[in-house]
Short mmCIF file of C-alpha atoms in Angstrom, two decimals:
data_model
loop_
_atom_site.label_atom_id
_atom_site.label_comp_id
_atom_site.label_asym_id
_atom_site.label_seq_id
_atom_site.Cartn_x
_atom_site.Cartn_y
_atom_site.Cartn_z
CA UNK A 19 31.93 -51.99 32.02
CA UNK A 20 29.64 -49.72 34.23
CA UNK A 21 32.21 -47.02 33.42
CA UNK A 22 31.52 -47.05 29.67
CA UNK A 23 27.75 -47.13 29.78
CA UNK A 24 27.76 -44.89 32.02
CA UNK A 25 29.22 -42.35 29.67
CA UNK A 26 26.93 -43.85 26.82
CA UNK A 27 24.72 -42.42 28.89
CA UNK A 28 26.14 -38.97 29.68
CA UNK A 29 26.74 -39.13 25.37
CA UNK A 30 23.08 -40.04 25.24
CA UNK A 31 21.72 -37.48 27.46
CA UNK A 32 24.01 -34.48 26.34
CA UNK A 33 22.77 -35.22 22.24
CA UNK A 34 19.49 -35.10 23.47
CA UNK A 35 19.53 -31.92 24.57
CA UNK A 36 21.47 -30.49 22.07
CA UNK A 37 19.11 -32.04 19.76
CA UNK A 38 16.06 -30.39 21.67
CA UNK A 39 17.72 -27.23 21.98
CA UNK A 40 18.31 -27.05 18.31
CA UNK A 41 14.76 -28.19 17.46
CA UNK A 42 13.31 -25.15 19.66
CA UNK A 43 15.94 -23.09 18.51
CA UNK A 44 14.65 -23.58 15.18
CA UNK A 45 11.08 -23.48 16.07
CA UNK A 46 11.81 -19.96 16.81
CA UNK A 47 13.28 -19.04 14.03
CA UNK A 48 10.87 -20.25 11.61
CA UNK A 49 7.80 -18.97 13.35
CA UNK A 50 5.99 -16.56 11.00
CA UNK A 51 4.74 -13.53 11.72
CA UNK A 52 1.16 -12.53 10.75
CA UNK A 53 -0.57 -9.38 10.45
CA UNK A 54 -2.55 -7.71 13.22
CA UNK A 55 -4.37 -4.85 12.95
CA UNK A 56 -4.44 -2.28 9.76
CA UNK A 57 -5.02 1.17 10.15
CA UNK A 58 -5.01 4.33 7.50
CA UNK A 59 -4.50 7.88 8.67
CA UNK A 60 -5.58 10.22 6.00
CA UNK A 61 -3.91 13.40 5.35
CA UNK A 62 -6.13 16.23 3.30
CA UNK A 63 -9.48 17.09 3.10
CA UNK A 64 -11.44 13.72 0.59
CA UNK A 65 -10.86 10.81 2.59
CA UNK A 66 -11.33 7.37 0.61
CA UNK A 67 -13.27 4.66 2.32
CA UNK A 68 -11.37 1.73 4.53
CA UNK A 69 -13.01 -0.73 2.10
CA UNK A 70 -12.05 0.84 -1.29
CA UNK A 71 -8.28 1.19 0.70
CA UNK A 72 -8.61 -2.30 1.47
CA UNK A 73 -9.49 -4.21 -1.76
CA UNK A 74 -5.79 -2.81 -3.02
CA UNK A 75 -4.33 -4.30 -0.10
CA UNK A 76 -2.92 -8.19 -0.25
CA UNK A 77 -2.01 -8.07 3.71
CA UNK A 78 -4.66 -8.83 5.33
CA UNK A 79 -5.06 -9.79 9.44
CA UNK A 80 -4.12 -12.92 10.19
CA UNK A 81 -2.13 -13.24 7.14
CA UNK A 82 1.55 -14.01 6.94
CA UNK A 83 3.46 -10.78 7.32
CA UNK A 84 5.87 -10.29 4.03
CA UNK A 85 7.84 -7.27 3.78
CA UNK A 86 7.58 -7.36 0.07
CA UNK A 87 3.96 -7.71 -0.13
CA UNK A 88 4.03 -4.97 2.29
CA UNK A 89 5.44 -2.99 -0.17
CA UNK A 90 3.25 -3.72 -3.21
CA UNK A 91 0.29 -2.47 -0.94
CA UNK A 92 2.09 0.97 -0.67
CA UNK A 93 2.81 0.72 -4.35
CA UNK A 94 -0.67 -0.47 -5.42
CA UNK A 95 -2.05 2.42 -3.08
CA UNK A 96 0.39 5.19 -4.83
CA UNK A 97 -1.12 3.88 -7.97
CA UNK A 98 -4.84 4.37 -7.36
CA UNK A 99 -3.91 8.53 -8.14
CA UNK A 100 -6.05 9.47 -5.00
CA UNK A 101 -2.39 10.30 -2.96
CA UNK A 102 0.31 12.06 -3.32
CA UNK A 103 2.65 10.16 -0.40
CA UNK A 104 2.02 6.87 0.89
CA UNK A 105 4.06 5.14 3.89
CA UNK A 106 3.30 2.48 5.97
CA UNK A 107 4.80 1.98 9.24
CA UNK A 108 4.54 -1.27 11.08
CA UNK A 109 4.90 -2.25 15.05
CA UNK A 110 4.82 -5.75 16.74
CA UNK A 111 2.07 -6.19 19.45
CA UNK A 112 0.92 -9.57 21.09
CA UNK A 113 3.29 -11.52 18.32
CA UNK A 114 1.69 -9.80 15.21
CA UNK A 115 2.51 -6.92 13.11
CA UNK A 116 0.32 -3.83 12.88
CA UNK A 117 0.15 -2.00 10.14
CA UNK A 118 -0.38 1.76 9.84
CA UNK A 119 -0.80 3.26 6.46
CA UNK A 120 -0.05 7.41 6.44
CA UNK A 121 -1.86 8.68 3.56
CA UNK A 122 -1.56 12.34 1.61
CA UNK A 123 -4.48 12.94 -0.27
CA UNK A 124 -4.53 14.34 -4.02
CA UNK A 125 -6.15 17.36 -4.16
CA UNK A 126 -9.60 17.48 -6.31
CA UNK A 127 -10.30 19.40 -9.00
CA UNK A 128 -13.19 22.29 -7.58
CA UNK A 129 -14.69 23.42 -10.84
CA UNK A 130 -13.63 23.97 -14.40
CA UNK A 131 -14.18 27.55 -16.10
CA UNK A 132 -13.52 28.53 -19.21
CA UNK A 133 -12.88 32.07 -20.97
CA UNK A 134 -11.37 34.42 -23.37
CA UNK A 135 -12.44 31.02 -25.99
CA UNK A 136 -14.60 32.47 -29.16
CA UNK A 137 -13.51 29.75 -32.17
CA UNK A 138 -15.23 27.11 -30.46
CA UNK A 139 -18.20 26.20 -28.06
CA UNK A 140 -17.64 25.85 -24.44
CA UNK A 141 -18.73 22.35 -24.30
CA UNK A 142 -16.28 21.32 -27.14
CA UNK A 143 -13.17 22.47 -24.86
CA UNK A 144 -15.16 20.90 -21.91
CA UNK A 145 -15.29 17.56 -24.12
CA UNK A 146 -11.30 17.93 -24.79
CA UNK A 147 -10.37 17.91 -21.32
CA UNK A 148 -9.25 14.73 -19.36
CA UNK A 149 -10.07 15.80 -15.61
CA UNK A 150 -13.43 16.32 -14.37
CA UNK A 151 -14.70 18.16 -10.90
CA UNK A 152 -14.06 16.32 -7.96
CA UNK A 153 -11.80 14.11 -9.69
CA UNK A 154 -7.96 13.81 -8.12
CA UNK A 155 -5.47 16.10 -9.84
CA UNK A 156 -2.76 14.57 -12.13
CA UNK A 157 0.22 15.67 -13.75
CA UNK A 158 -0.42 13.50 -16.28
CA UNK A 159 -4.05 14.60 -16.59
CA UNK A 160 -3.40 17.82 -16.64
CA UNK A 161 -0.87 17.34 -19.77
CA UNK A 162 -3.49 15.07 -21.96
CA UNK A 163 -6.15 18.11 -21.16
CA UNK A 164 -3.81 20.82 -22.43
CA UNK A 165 -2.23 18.70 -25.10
CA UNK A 166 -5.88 17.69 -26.19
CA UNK A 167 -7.30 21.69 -26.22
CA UNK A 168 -4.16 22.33 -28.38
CA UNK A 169 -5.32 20.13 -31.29
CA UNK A 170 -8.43 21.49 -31.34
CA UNK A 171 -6.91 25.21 -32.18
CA UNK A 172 -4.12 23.62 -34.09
#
């Protein structure tokens, strides 16, 4: 009789442990990362301000850390038209994930001159075209401004 309880016991004791050692086990696994710091290293000569960088950011610190979302903010940042390249590394310090943004600036548009036009008035071509001075270049842009200075002569 003292021989059986005894291993009840030694049952009893070994589960609980297992049991523990799956709970922490598990603990661990689950436990989220969140974001740390966020940093943006601009490459070119217009640098855009943190805060207008920011507000197309979802991370945020302190916020769970989602690879996915991580990528939307590169996206959302591509999108803005003020950056040719966008990356984002990331590195895990004091349990959260940093965030450094690598940023290549578009370049600007310095100033818009026109010659050689004599059917129509200067400010009428200005009018027709899409980008303005100090404004990021864009392929696209630059296609709607020729496209639209061809319907005027056409």
């Amino acid at each position: 009789m003292c021989r059986a309880s005894s291993q009840s016991r030694s049952f009893a004791r070994a589960a609980s442990m297992i049991i523990c050692m799956i709970m922490m086990w598990g603990a661990s696994v689950g436990a989220e990362e969140v974001v740390g710091e966020i940093s943006f290293k601009q490459v070119g000569l217009h640098k855009i301000p943190r805060e207008m960088l920011m507000y197309n950011l979802w991370l945020r610190p302190d916020r769970k850390f989602d690879k996915k979302k991580l990528d939307g903010d590169i996206k959302r940042l591509f999108e803005t038209g003020y950056f040719t390249d966008v990356e984002a590394a990331t590195t895990k310090r004091d349990g959260k994930v940093d965030i450094v943004f690598t940023l290549t600036n578009t370049p600007r548009v310095g100033k818009i001159i026109i010659t050689g036009n004599h059917k129509f008035d200067t400010e009428k071509i200005k009018e027709a075209i899409a980008l303005h001075e100090a404004a990021p270049i864009s392929d696209k842009m630059l296609r709607k401004s020729a496209a639209n200075i061809r319907k005027l002569y056409y």
